[in-house]
């Protein structure tokens, strides 16, 4: 994500691998809890609290309820944000087999101007590493290994502490994280998607990714060719039909195409500052210093270039610092009479960059980034023919290749935690599955449900519901509470949508909150495509604390009506068993832990 990469180069997201060890005692306890909670339709995605007493999800520091999160301690609010995300994925995927996520807050890296926010992945792959555990279970229609969590997820407990004040967690459920904070629910949504199968270690993922140079799928490449392909910026794209069918409705058509008279076409990325869409045509000239200097970086005053598109080099000093900001180069080009600026990185293997910065309102000419390779070709063309070009300012969607397929993140400097398993950072608007997190990501989860469909899930195509218990496990002081999402995954607006519940006889409805405050059944009304309605439902216990308390939530009315499979979900609150926070390691043998990266300051750093 542009603007949130960090203060300096090399501070992007990073990977942490954590060795895992099986924990048979934990596994048995979990198995006994979940064995009875399988349902034919609408099973839970469940957070399993793996933190010890007083830590992470059990941190007892008092906290004021915030943004619809009713938790009253730090730990409870974190847990509820996780449960919010788990239930939203359940509603979105319509899973029929339960999924358990071993979740904990631990100290992850925070240094050099960035912080790892989270790391997650499937605990196991099945079918010769083809499917993530949760997806393998779903396809089998049963839990292939009862007692083993399907996903393990870790979040950085240091974030927000004085030692890691880059950002702070926002635990509200309203997607309104204030500046300087990171929306915890969004980070959970991101990490859970990795665990559900958006992860490069699964063959079903690499089956959807094509090396655009050879036209061969990543899963079919030799290891040497694979290693080369995943280091070619803008060189690997997603060919899955669900993403192809969805991306036009998601990605902005904001990036440009530069066309040469000979038919050559170069993708260019519009800067995040300066004027909006402006198409221009004119001769391309190499930036020439007015004082006779030999650099072509446009960092100082330029010789007059009226009506031209100035091509500027962007290199780095030996200490990796900047010579000047791109915004300054743009103002210099404008002062020389240019109609636009094209910036070409000298560093090889850099794709078209959408530069960030602030040139103020006086900048009226457009600024585009071009890849280093295309920039070199353009320079050659300029030298040979002094050529005319035209730039179609909205000729392509931001984040696509020239074929119109969505690019994966493949920087030339490979990062095990970030490369391949995320969308390219040129996409706009920012996507959930980019290597670093962005504010205000939409709760329709943009391209991610389609990508999960491409890897083998069967998400619903209309109204759908998902729920899970909310807050810590059942206890004397903790009557059962649930969080429910109703989502519209269809293409038409749904109307007259009603939410109802059928609880165990031992439960009495006390109250409802968020999108429904008048009890149940409750009219949620209209849901436009992609809309999410969220309800918190509080029950009281009529007798003692049962071992488990189940509630079937259902969409009781709505047009168009959802298929029966998608209209019902069952959530179960369980009594604290002594198992849930035990254990020292995830129950898997494979380490697929991937970071989300970081959200630095909300004000984007200056362009480099
Ligand atoms: Zn990630």
XYZ file of C-alpha atoms and ligand atoms in Angstrom:
609
model
C 0.000 0.000 0.000
C 1.231 3.118 -1.167
C 1.901 5.587 1.523
C 2.277 3.038 4.235
C 5.447 1.361 3.292
C 7.522 2.953 5.981
C 9.988 5.682 6.436
C 12.768 4.134 4.503
C 13.452 1.319 2.177
C 13.634 -2.153 3.537
C 11.160 -1.599 6.329
C 8.291 -3.404 4.707
C 6.411 -6.317 6.099
C 8.371 -9.249 7.295
C 7.894 -12.831 8.057
C 8.234 -14.581 11.317
C 8.382 -18.314 11.368
C 7.440 -20.032 14.536
C 8.317 -23.633 15.076
C 5.267 -25.560 16.093
C 4.857 -28.594 18.243
C 1.866 -30.839 18.689
C 0.041 -30.644 21.969
C -2.021 -33.797 22.478
C -3.727 -32.700 25.722
C -5.070 -29.565 24.165
C -6.127 -31.437 21.124
C -8.262 -33.849 23.136
C -10.019 -31.061 24.978
C -10.780 -29.209 21.802
C -12.051 -32.339 20.139
C -14.536 -33.007 22.889
C -15.807 -29.463 22.660
C -16.385 -29.412 18.968
C -17.452 -32.913 18.146
C -21.092 -32.082 18.772
C -21.121 -28.689 17.148
C -21.002 -29.778 13.522
C -24.042 -28.708 11.602
C -25.363 -29.455 8.153
C -25.322 -25.798 7.206
C -23.850 -22.687 8.635
C -21.207 -23.987 11.005
C -19.115 -21.668 13.122
C -15.700 -20.218 12.615
C -14.513 -20.193 16.166
C -11.761 -18.355 17.993
C -9.822 -20.560 20.407
C -8.105 -18.404 23.001
C -4.526 -19.633 23.298
C -3.248 -16.911 25.594
C -2.507 -17.620 29.221
C -4.137 -15.962 32.200
C -3.820 -12.183 32.176
C -2.155 -12.065 28.757
C -3.232 -11.076 25.273
C -6.849 -12.126 24.835
C -7.109 -12.374 28.644
C -5.472 -9.048 29.442
C -7.595 -7.676 32.280
C -6.663 -4.020 31.827
C -9.975 -2.114 32.010
C -11.120 -0.618 28.713
C -14.010 1.619 27.751
C -16.378 0.052 25.190
C -15.474 1.503 21.780
C -17.038 1.541 18.327
C -19.714 -1.042 19.101
C -17.307 -3.381 20.906
C -18.927 -3.997 24.290
C -15.847 -5.531 25.960
C -14.776 -3.936 29.217
C -11.193 -5.180 29.310
C -8.440 -4.960 26.764
C -8.371 -8.734 26.369
C -12.126 -9.024 25.985
C -12.167 -6.331 23.315
C -9.415 -8.084 21.373
C -11.283 -11.363 21.591
C -14.506 -9.742 20.420
C -12.774 -8.128 17.442
C -11.463 -11.581 16.525
C -14.924 -13.100 16.910
C -16.407 -10.324 14.788
C -13.968 -11.250 12.006
C -14.508 -15.001 12.404
C -18.295 -14.659 12.159
C -17.991 -12.393 9.131
C -15.897 -14.970 7.298
C -18.436 -17.605 8.296
C -21.283 -15.540 6.834
C -19.242 -14.815 3.715
C -18.140 -18.398 3.057
C -21.241 -20.202 4.335
C -19.025 -22.986 5.682
C -20.790 -26.205 6.616
C -17.957 -27.594 8.745
C -16.694 -25.779 11.827
C -13.339 -24.049 11.688
C -11.228 -23.403 14.783
C -8.566 -20.751 14.932
C -5.941 -20.988 17.590
C -5.463 -17.323 18.378
C -2.988 -15.531 20.579
C -1.330 -12.208 21.130
C 2.419 -12.540 21.399
C 5.381 -10.232 20.991
C 6.181 -9.982 17.289
C 8.761 -7.822 15.615
C 8.549 -4.063 15.823
C 11.661 -2.271 14.673
C 13.118 -0.030 12.026
C 9.948 1.963 11.513
C 7.551 -0.910 11.002
C 5.729 -3.545 12.990
C 4.540 -7.000 12.149
C 0.831 -6.900 12.921
C -0.042 -10.549 12.610
C 1.020 -13.899 11.271
C -1.193 -16.792 10.358
C -1.743 -19.814 8.219
C -3.305 -23.244 8.068
C -2.026 -25.735 10.636
C -1.945 -28.429 7.971
C -2.276 -28.927 4.232
C -4.079 -31.921 2.742
C -4.214 -33.729 -0.596
C -0.511 -33.419 -1.330
C -0.366 -29.858 -0.023
C -3.242 -28.794 -2.253
C -5.760 -27.546 0.308
C -5.557 -25.629 3.575
C -7.012 -27.655 6.465
C -10.270 -25.697 6.749
C -10.915 -26.031 3.029
C -9.999 -29.721 2.997
C -12.531 -30.287 5.798
C -15.194 -28.316 3.973
C -14.657 -30.290 0.794
C -14.795 -33.554 2.728
C -17.925 -32.425 4.563
C -16.374 -33.356 7.907
C -13.501 -32.600 10.229
C -10.641 -34.744 8.887
C -8.681 -34.405 12.105
C -10.964 -33.687 15.053
C -9.063 -32.004 17.821
C -6.681 -30.092 15.625
C -7.341 -26.428 14.977
C -7.395 -25.643 11.284
C -5.768 -22.243 11.512
C -3.215 -20.663 13.788
C -3.060 -16.898 14.110
C -0.795 -14.623 16.105
C -1.080 -10.901 16.635
C 1.479 -8.451 17.896
C 1.014 -7.680 21.596
C 3.690 -4.998 21.446
C 1.728 -2.739 19.096
C 0.751 0.472 20.873
C 3.203 0.045 23.722
C 5.865 2.732 24.148
C 8.422 0.405 22.563
C 6.194 0.073 19.472
C 4.245 3.294 19.161
C 4.132 3.226 15.342
C 0.444 2.520 15.660
C -2.048 1.274 18.250
C -4.792 -1.318 17.971
C -8.324 -0.065 17.449
C -10.779 -2.645 18.779
C -14.023 -1.007 17.644
C -16.282 -3.020 15.339
C -17.431 -0.035 13.272
C -14.475 0.142 10.836
C -13.780 3.698 11.966
C -10.240 3.435 13.312
C -8.971 6.916 14.145
C -5.784 8.230 12.563
C -2.723 6.665 14.114
C -4.460 3.379 14.948
C -4.880 0.067 13.137
C -8.245 -1.638 12.873
C -7.800 -4.954 14.645
C -10.884 -6.545 13.044
C -9.446 -5.786 9.586
C -6.147 -7.414 10.507
C -8.027 -10.500 11.734
C -10.027 -10.588 8.504
C -6.757 -10.478 6.567
C -5.003 -13.131 8.612
C -7.984 -15.487 8.612
C -8.049 -15.342 4.810
C -4.494 -16.699 4.785
C -5.576 -19.486 7.087
C -8.579 -20.271 4.895
C -6.369 -20.814 1.848
C -5.151 -17.498 0.446
C -1.587 -18.654 0.924
C 1.134 -19.507 -1.542
C 2.151 -22.738 0.171
C -1.141 -24.332 -0.938
C -1.068 -25.735 -4.477
C -4.692 -24.688 -4.966
C -3.467 -21.101 -4.613
C -0.505 -21.470 -6.951
C -2.847 -23.145 -9.475
C -4.525 -19.758 -9.903
C -1.341 -17.729 -10.328
C 0.310 -17.443 -13.715
C 3.828 -16.401 -14.555
C 2.960 -13.879 -17.257
C 6.375 -14.190 -18.884
C 6.078 -17.882 -19.696
C 2.308 -18.224 -19.429
C 2.802 -21.158 -17.049
C 1.043 -21.547 -13.703
C 3.237 -21.138 -10.644
C 2.265 -24.659 -9.583
C 3.692 -26.038 -12.839
C 7.002 -24.188 -12.911
C 10.319 -25.823 -12.159
C 11.785 -24.595 -8.937
C 14.347 -22.412 -10.730
C 11.688 -20.862 -12.962
C 9.433 -20.354 -9.960
C 12.198 -18.572 -8.082
C 12.703 -16.241 -11.032
C 8.996 -15.646 -11.685
C 8.197 -14.569 -8.145
C 10.879 -11.896 -8.316
C 9.516 -10.176 -11.426
C 7.484 -7.119 -10.438
C 4.099 -7.045 -12.156
C 4.969 -10.466 -13.532
C 2.502 -12.830 -11.844
C -1.269 -12.545 -12.124
C -4.392 -14.331 -10.920
C -6.307 -16.284 -13.545
C -9.120 -17.687 -11.388
C -12.552 -17.122 -12.982
C -14.217 -15.755 -9.839
C -11.666 -12.972 -9.431
C -11.809 -12.246 -13.154
C -15.583 -11.901 -12.888
C -15.383 -9.647 -9.836
C -12.422 -7.358 -10.359
C -14.081 -4.839 -12.659
C -16.556 -4.033 -9.914
C -13.769 -3.635 -7.356
C -10.733 -2.015 -8.949
C -10.665 1.625 -9.970
C -9.899 2.412 -13.555
C -7.392 4.989 -12.461
C -4.126 3.911 -13.949
C -2.836 4.880 -17.295
C -1.579 3.403 -20.507
C 1.180 5.079 -22.441
C 0.876 4.407 -26.146
C 3.640 4.858 -28.675
C 2.861 5.412 -32.361
C 4.402 2.014 -33.172
C 1.745 0.278 -31.064
C 3.913 -0.297 -28.015
C 1.985 0.133 -24.782
C 3.419 0.709 -21.324
C 1.383 0.594 -18.110
C 1.867 3.681 -15.940
C 0.616 4.352 -12.417
C -0.851 7.705 -11.486
C 0.644 9.465 -8.483
C -1.442 9.950 -5.370
C -1.010 13.711 -5.618
C -1.520 16.290 -8.306
C -4.548 16.578 -10.581
C -7.036 13.799 -11.236
C -7.412 12.018 -14.523
C -5.741 13.994 -17.249
C -4.863 12.390 -20.539
C -2.021 14.055 -22.364
C -0.155 13.743 -25.655
C 3.164 15.206 -26.680
C 6.811 14.488 -27.259
C 8.768 12.789 -24.488
C 11.958 14.558 -23.462
C 14.571 13.440 -20.998
C 14.821 15.807 -18.018
C 17.710 18.231 -18.646
C 19.148 20.357 -15.869
C 19.003 24.074 -16.614
C 22.463 24.491 -15.096
C 24.013 21.966 -17.458
C 24.200 19.132 -14.933
C 24.272 15.620 -16.330
C 21.705 14.071 -14.016
C 18.268 13.471 -15.506
C 16.477 13.398 -12.187
C 14.521 16.683 -12.424
C 15.589 17.533 -8.898
C 16.569 21.072 -9.952
C 15.316 23.647 -12.471
C 14.964 22.236 -15.978
C 15.586 23.644 -19.426
C 12.295 24.803 -20.970
C 10.266 21.862 -22.231
C 6.977 23.410 -23.349
C 4.256 20.941 -24.248
C 6.478 17.944 -23.496
C 6.193 14.949 -21.223
C 9.332 14.988 -19.092
C 10.952 11.626 -18.337
C 12.917 11.756 -15.071
C 15.231 9.179 -13.535
C 14.761 8.322 -9.922
C 17.857 6.859 -8.309
C 19.038 6.515 -4.775
C 22.102 7.908 -3.069
C 24.759 5.435 -1.956
C 23.274 5.597 1.558
C 19.882 4.662 0.036
C 18.559 8.146 0.751
C 16.550 10.287 -1.662
C 17.915 12.910 -3.977
C 14.595 14.726 -3.856
C 10.857 14.089 -3.612
C 8.844 13.206 -6.691
C 6.533 16.112 -5.863
C 9.504 18.463 -6.243
C 10.393 16.914 -9.594
C 6.810 17.481 -10.741
C 6.908 21.157 -9.791
C 10.229 21.528 -11.630
C 8.765 19.916 -14.757
C 5.715 22.141 -14.558
C 7.888 25.244 -14.210
C 9.666 24.191 -17.423
C 6.333 24.140 -19.267
C 5.873 20.367 -19.377
C 2.393 18.828 -19.666
C 3.259 15.814 -17.535
C 6.016 13.976 -15.680
C 6.952 10.309 -16.041
C 9.247 8.905 -13.357
C 11.430 5.943 -14.095
C 13.292 4.154 -11.291
C 16.931 3.412 -11.975
C 16.816 0.481 -9.589
C 16.140 -2.571 -11.783
C 13.092 -4.717 -11.278
C 10.786 -2.014 -10.042
C 7.225 -1.995 -11.356
C 5.159 1.105 -12.096
C 4.930 2.944 -8.808
C 2.098 5.189 -7.754
C 4.146 7.846 -6.017
C 2.903 9.525 -2.887
C 3.658 12.995 -1.657
C 2.232 16.472 -1.569
C 2.936 19.131 -4.178
C 0.161 21.453 -3.059
C -2.647 22.819 -5.218
C -0.216 24.613 -7.517
C 0.662 21.344 -9.264
C -1.653 20.985 -12.254
C 0.235 18.484 -14.428
C -0.173 14.711 -13.987
C 2.606 12.487 -12.650
C 3.011 8.822 -13.565
C 5.379 6.085 -12.522
C 6.679 3.649 -15.151
C 8.547 0.407 -14.517
C 12.329 0.463 -14.700
C 12.344 -1.824 -17.737
C 9.656 0.113 -19.627
C 11.364 3.345 -18.626
C 14.572 2.124 -20.236
C 12.674 1.177 -23.395
C 11.007 4.582 -23.425
C 14.356 6.328 -23.088
C 15.662 4.361 -26.030
C 12.607 5.339 -28.065
C 13.143 8.983 -27.151
C 16.805 8.816 -28.158
C 16.064 7.079 -31.439
C 13.026 8.976 -32.615
C 12.465 11.870 -30.233
C 9.047 10.461 -30.076
C 5.529 11.451 -29.558
C 3.427 9.503 -27.071
C -0.024 9.680 -25.630
C -1.074 8.718 -22.146
C -4.600 7.486 -21.642
C -5.092 8.480 -18.019
C -7.737 5.916 -17.197
C -6.796 3.232 -19.639
C -6.566 0.406 -17.138
C -7.550 -0.696 -13.690
C -5.065 -0.118 -10.913
C -3.600 -3.479 -9.957
C -4.058 -5.248 -13.303
C -1.554 -6.336 -15.898
C -1.989 -5.450 -19.553
C -4.130 -8.563 -20.054
C -6.560 -7.304 -17.430
C -5.669 -9.870 -14.772
C -5.083 -8.881 -11.163
C -1.425 -8.834 -10.193
C 0.101 -10.582 -7.216
C 2.806 -8.948 -5.154
C 6.172 -10.019 -6.572
C 8.824 -7.420 -5.768
C 12.336 -8.145 -6.975
C 13.483 -8.281 -3.356
C 11.731 -11.474 -2.280
C 10.033 -11.512 1.113
C 8.836 -14.913 2.249
C 5.996 -13.485 4.291
C 4.767 -11.001 1.725
C 5.719 -12.043 -1.806
C 3.218 -13.954 -3.969
C 0.601 -14.447 -1.229
C -0.822 -10.920 -1.518
C -2.246 -8.658 -4.207
C 0.192 -6.232 -5.757
C 0.497 -2.913 -3.987
C -0.453 -1.056 -7.192
C -4.112 -2.009 -6.739
C -6.615 0.717 -6.015
C -8.683 1.006 -3.964
C -6.509 -0.728 -1.367
C -7.440 -4.396 -0.990
C -7.751 -6.521 2.146
C -5.049 -8.924 0.971
C -2.289 -6.448 0.248
C 1.001 -6.966 2.047
C 0.385 -4.039 4.360
C -2.880 -3.027 5.942
C -4.928 0.031 4.970
C -7.608 1.992 6.772
C -11.339 1.627 6.057
C -11.223 -1.630 4.103
C -14.736 -2.544 3.004
C -16.504 -5.308 4.897
C -17.536 -6.965 1.640
C -13.878 -8.121 1.701
C -13.366 -6.956 -1.911
C -11.670 -9.624 -4.057
C -10.925 -12.052 -1.240
C -14.156 -14.124 -1.314
C -13.746 -14.533 -5.070
C -10.123 -15.617 -4.615
C -11.191 -18.153 -1.981
C -13.825 -19.409 -4.407
C -11.104 -19.854 -7.014
C -9.036 -21.940 -4.589
C -11.962 -24.248 -3.836
C -14.518 -22.708 -1.460
C -18.162 -22.408 -2.487
C -19.329 -19.108 -1.034
C -23.038 -18.281 -1.207
C -24.301 -16.027 -3.965
C -27.062 -14.203 -2.115
C -28.093 -13.542 1.475
C -26.092 -15.490 4.003
C -25.628 -15.585 7.764
C -22.793 -16.387 10.152
C -22.491 -16.256 13.923
C -20.213 -17.146 16.776
C -20.137 -16.702 20.527
C -18.942 -13.299 21.692
C -16.517 -12.722 24.519
C -14.909 -15.293 26.797
C -16.434 -18.674 27.459
C -19.535 -19.279 29.533
C -19.323 -18.773 33.290
C -21.373 -17.685 36.299
C -20.688 -14.053 35.531
C -20.681 -14.547 31.817
C -24.047 -15.412 30.323
C -23.929 -16.333 26.629
C -23.635 -13.614 24.046
C -23.332 -13.990 20.270
C -22.338 -11.894 17.307
C -24.278 -12.419 14.070
C -23.646 -11.069 10.597
C -26.121 -11.116 7.737
C -24.411 -10.394 4.431
C -25.657 -9.928 0.906
C -23.266 -11.683 -1.451
C -25.642 -11.349 -4.379
C -25.820 -8.840 -7.227
C -29.277 -7.515 -6.314
C -30.447 -5.539 -3.324
C -32.234 -7.711 -0.765
C -35.281 -6.237 0.933
C -37.377 -7.030 3.993
C -34.585 -9.017 5.631
C -35.521 -10.413 9.049
C -33.199 -12.005 11.602
C -34.514 -14.538 14.097
C -33.053 -17.059 16.519
C -33.956 -20.407 18.012
C -32.018 -20.757 21.256
C -31.605 -23.748 23.564
C -34.452 -23.874 26.108
C -32.087 -22.848 28.901
C -31.489 -19.461 27.252
C -33.603 -16.352 27.568
C -33.153 -13.407 25.236
C -32.101 -10.259 27.099
C -31.210 -7.697 24.462
C -29.878 -7.026 20.975
C -27.441 -4.351 19.877
C -25.799 -2.698 16.850
C -27.943 -3.035 13.680
C -30.906 -4.313 15.647
C -31.938 -2.976 19.044
C -35.512 -4.140 19.535
C -35.048 -7.838 20.310
C -35.798 -10.753 17.992
C -37.193 -11.290 15.460
C -35.727 -8.116 14.075
C -36.140 -6.397 10.735
C -32.780 -5.584 9.198
C -34.490 -4.115 6.155
C -32.578 -3.552 2.956
C -29.120 -4.916 2.156
C -27.449 -3.656 -0.997
C -24.944 -5.989 -2.668
C -21.931 -6.385 -0.405
C -23.738 -4.988 2.645
C -23.162 -6.436 6.100
C -25.538 -6.087 9.066
C -24.195 -6.988 12.462
C -26.154 -7.818 15.598
C -24.983 -8.679 19.095
C -27.464 -10.888 20.929
C -27.331 -11.233 24.720
C -28.989 -14.125 26.540
C -29.451 -14.975 30.213
C -29.302 -18.465 31.697
C -32.423 -19.680 33.404
C -30.649 -22.336 35.492
C -27.000 -23.064 36.267
C -24.205 -22.823 33.732
C -24.653 -25.564 31.132
C -21.699 -27.213 29.417
C -22.782 -25.658 26.175
C -25.533 -23.378 24.949
C -26.458 -23.406 21.269
C -28.443 -20.922 19.237
C -29.621 -21.352 15.678
C -29.734 -17.972 13.968
C -31.639 -17.695 10.735
C -32.699 -15.296 8.046
C -36.446 -15.516 8.607
C -37.520 -13.275 5.769
C -36.074 -11.387 2.849
C -36.326 -11.006 -0.873
C -34.745 -12.659 -2.732
C -34.826 -15.438 -0.118
C -31.528 -17.223 0.514
C -31.218 -20.945 -0.164
C -31.891 -22.937 3.022
C -28.207 -23.799 3.207
C -27.234 -20.141 3.529
C -30.101 -18.978 5.743
C -29.169 -20.789 8.954
C -26.130 -20.793 11.190
C -25.543 -22.397 14.557
C -23.340 -20.840 17.215
C -22.379 -22.506 20.451
C -21.197 -20.937 23.708
C -19.176 -23.364 25.789
C -18.232 -23.432 29.433
C -14.679 -22.653 30.383
C -13.090 -26.057 30.468
C -9.540 -25.428 31.505
C -8.469 -26.537 28.073
C -8.969 -23.398 26.138
C -6.023 -21.394 27.278
C -3.598 -24.200 27.928
C -0.877 -25.332 25.622
C 2.335 -23.811 24.486
C 2.302 -24.405 20.782
C -0.154 -24.687 17.920
C -1.392 -28.153 17.127
C 0.148 -28.322 13.690
C 3.416 -29.518 12.289
C 3.783 -26.995 9.518
C 4.689 -23.376 9.833
C 2.842 -21.133 7.464
C 2.872 -17.871 9.242
C 2.472 -14.791 7.173
C 2.448 -11.205 8.246
C 0.064 -8.467 7.319
C 2.711 -5.828 7.501
C 2.063 -2.572 9.149
C 0.112 0.605 9.068
C 2.379 3.461 9.848
C 1.237 6.995 10.192
C -2.074 7.783 8.560
C -0.545 10.691 6.753
C 1.409 9.022 3.999
C 5.136 9.533 4.116
C 6.574 11.796 1.497
C 7.203 10.238 -1.807
C 10.659 8.990 -2.420
Zn -0.895 -11.224 4.765
